[in-house]
Coordinates of C-alpha atoms in Angstrom, one line a residue:
Chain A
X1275 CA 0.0 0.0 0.0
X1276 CA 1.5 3.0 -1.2
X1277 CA -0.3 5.2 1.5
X1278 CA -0.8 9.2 0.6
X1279 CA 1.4 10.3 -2.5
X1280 CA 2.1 13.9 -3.1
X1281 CA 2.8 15.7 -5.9
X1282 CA 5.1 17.9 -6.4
X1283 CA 7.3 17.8 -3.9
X1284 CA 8.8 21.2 -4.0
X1285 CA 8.3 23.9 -6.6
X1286 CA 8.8 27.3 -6.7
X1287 CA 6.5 29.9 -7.7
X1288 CA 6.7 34.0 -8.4
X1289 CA 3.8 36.0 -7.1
X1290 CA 1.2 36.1 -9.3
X1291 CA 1.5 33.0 -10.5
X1292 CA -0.8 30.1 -10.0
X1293 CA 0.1 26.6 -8.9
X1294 CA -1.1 23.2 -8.4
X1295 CA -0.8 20.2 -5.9
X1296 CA -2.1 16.6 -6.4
X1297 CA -3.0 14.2 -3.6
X1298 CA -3.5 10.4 -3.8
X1299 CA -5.3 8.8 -0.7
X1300 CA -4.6 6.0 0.6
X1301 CA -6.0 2.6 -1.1
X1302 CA -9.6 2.4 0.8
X1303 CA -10.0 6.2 2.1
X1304 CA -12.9 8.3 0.7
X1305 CA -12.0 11.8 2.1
X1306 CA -9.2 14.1 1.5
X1307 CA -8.0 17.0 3.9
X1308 CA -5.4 19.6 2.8
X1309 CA -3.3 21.7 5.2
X1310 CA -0.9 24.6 4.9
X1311 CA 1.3 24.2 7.3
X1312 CA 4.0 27.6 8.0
X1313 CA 7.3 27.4 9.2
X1314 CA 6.7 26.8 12.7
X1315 CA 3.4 25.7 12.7
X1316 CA 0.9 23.4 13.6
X1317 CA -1.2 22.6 10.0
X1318 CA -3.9 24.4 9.3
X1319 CA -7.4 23.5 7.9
X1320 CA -7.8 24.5 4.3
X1321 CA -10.5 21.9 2.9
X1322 CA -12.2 19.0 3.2
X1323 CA -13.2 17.0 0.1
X1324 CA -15.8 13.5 0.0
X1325 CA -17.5 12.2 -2.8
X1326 CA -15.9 15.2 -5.2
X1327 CA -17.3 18.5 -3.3
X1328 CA -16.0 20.7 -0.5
X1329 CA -17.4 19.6 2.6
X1330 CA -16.0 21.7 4.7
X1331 CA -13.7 25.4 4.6
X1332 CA -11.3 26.5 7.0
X1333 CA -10.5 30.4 6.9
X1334 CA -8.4 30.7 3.5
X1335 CA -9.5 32.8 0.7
X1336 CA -11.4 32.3 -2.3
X1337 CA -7.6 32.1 -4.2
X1338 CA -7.4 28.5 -2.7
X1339 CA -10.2 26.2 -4.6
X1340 CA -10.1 22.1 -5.0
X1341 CA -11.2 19.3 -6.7
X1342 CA -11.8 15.4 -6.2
X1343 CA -11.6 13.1 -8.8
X1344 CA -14.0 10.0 -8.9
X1345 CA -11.1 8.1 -8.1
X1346 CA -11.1 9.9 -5.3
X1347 CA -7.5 11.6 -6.0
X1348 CA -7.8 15.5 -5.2
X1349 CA -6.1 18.6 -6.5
X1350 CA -5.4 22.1 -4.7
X1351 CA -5.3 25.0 -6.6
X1352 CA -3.7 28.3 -5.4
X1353 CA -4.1 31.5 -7.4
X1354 CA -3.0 34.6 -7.7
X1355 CA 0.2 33.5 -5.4
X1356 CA 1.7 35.7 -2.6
X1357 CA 4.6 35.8 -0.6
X1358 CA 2.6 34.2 2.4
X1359 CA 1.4 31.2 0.5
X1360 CA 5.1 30.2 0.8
X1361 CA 4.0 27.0 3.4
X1362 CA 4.4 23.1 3.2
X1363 CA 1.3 22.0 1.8
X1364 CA -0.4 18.7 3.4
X1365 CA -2.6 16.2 2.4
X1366 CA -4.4 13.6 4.6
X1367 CA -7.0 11.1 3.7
X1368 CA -9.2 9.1 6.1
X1369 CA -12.0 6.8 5.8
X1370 CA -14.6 9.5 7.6
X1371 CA -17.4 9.4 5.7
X1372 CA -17.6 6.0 4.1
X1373 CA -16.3 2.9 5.3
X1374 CA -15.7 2.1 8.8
X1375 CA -15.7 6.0 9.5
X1376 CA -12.7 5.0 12.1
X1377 CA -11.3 8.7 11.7
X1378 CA -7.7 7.2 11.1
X1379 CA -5.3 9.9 9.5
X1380 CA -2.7 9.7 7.3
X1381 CA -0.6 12.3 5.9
X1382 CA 1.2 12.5 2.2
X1383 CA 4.9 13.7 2.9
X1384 CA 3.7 17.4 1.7
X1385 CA 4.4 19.6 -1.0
X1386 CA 7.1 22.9 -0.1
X1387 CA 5.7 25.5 -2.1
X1388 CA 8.0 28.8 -2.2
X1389 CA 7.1 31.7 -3.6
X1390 CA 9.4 34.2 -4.4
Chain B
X807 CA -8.3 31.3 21.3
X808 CA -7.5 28.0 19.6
X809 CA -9.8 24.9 19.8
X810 CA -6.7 22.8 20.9
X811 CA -3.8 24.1 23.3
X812 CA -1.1 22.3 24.0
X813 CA 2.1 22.3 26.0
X814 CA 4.6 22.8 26.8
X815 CA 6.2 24.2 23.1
X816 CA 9.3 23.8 23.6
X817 CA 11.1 20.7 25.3
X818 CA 14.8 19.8 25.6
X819 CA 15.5 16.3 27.6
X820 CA 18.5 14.1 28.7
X821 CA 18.3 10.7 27.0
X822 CA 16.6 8.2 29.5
X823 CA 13.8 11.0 31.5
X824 CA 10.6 10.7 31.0
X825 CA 8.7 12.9 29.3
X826 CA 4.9 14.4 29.3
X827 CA 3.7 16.7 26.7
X828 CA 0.0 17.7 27.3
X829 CA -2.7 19.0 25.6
X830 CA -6.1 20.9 26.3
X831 CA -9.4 20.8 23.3
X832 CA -12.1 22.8 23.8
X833 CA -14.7 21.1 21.0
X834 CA -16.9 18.0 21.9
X835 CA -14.2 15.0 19.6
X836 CA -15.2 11.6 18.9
X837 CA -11.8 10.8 18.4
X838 CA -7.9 12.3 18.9
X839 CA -4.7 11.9 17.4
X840 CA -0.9 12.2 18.5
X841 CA 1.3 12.5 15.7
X842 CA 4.8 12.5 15.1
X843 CA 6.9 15.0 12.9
X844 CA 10.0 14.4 11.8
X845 CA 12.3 17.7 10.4
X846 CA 11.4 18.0 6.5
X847 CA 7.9 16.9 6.6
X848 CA 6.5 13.8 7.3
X849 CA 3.5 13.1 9.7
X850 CA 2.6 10.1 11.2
X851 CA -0.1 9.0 13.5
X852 CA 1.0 7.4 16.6
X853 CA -2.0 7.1 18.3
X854 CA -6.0 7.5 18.0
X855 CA -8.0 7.7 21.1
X856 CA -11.5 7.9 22.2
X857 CA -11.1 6.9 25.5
X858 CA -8.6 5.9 28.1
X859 CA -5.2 4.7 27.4
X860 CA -3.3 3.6 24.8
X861 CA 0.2 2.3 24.8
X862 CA 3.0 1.1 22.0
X863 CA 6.5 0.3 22.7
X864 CA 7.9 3.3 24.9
X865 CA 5.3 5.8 24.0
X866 CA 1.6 6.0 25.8
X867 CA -1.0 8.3 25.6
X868 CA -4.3 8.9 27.9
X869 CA -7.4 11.2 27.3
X870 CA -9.7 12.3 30.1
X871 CA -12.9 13.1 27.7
X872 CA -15.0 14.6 30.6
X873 CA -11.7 17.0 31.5
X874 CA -10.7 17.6 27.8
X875 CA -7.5 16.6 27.9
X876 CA -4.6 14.2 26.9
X877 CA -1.4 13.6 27.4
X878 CA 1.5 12.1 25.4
X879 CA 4.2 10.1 27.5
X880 CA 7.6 8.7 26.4
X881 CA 9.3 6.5 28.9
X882 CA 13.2 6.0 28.5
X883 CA 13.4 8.8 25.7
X884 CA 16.5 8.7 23.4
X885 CA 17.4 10.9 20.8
X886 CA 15.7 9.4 17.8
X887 CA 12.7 10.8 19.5
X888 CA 13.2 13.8 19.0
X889 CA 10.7 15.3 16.3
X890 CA 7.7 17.7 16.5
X891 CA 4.6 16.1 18.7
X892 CA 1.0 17.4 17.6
X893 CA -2.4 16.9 18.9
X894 CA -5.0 16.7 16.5
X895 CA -8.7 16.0 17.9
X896 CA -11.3 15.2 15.5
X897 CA -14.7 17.1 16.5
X898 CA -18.0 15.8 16.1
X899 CA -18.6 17.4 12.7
X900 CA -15.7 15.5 11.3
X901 CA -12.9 18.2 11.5
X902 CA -9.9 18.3 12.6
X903 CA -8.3 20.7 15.0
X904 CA -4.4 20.8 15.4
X905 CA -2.5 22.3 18.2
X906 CA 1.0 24.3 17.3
X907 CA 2.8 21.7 18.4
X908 CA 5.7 20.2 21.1
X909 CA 9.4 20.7 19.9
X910 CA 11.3 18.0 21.3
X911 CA 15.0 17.6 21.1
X912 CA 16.4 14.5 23.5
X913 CA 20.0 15.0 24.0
X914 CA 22.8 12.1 24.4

């Protein structure tokens, strides 16, 4: 089981630009999390995605959208890029909604976005 | 204020003490988390609880749900523990909520 793969794992952006990140959950998880995650920082909630909509939105602009993919792969766009988007970029998948609903978490290694 | 507290942030032990990092949630959870992170990424799970205790190897965590609060022990700590600890409690609506996380460096 390959768990949560990542895609890319660093790039580097100039403002202005737009950029995005790709998430595979792990083989038998429905629901995909991302997370920005600042120098420093504990992760922070940016979206929650089940059966290909948002379910839920943490406190990030309009500039950060999603998508999920039947197969239930996901992708987080970032628009518009600013200095302060410069963040390690999580994704975690868990069974929540379908399944066993156990609320187990795992994390894809991340992507390092820096934008200069 | 955030939903999940925890402390202390930073922690610096000799190899062999014994270590508590603790942490305070302030939503109604059906479930919480300890993870693990290593420098450069990486986050693992190293526990889920609901209740009680929970123990693997060296490491054991407790939750008191009707005091909102757990705590992550490490018995005999050596220096490959050192990593980033984070509490992550999973509220009732299916969210999560992370603290800021514990620093912990364990010196030879």
């Amino acid at each position: 089981d390959a768990g949560v793969t990542q895609s890319p794992t660093h790039l580097i952006k100039t403002r202005g630009q737009q950029v995005t990140l790709r998430c595979s959950p792990k083989s038998g998880h429905d629901t995909v999390s991302w997370y920005q995650q600042a120098l420093g920082q504990g992760p922070q909630f940016i979206f929650q995605y089940y059966e290909e909509e948002e379910r839920q939105r943490g406190n990030f602009p309009d500039r950060f959208s999603g998508h999920q993919f039947p197969n239930y792969s996901s992708e987080l766009n970032v628009n518009a890029l600013l200095l302060g988007d410069s963040a390690l970029y999580l994704c975690a998948s868990s069974p929540l909604f379908g399944g066993s609903g156990t609320g187990e978490l795992f994390f894809g290694e991340g992507s390092r976005l820096t934008v200069l | 204020k955030n939903e999940v507290e925890q402390s202390p942030q930073n922690l610096t032990a000799q190899e062999g003490e014994f270590i508590t990092i603790n942490c305070s949630y302030s939503v109604g959870i059906s479930a919480l988390h300890w993870l693990q992170q290593h420098p450069g990424g990486g986050i693992v799970s190293l526990f889920m609880l609901s209740s009680g205790k929970k123990k693997h190897g060296r490491l054991i965590a407790t939750i008191n749900i009707q005091e909102k609060h757990s705590s992550l022990h490490i018995t005999a700590s050596h220096p490959r523990d050192s990593a980033v600890y984070i509490c992550a409690a999973l509220n009732t609506g299916n969210q999560f909520y992370f603290g800021t996380g514990t620093s912990l460096t364990v010196i030879p």
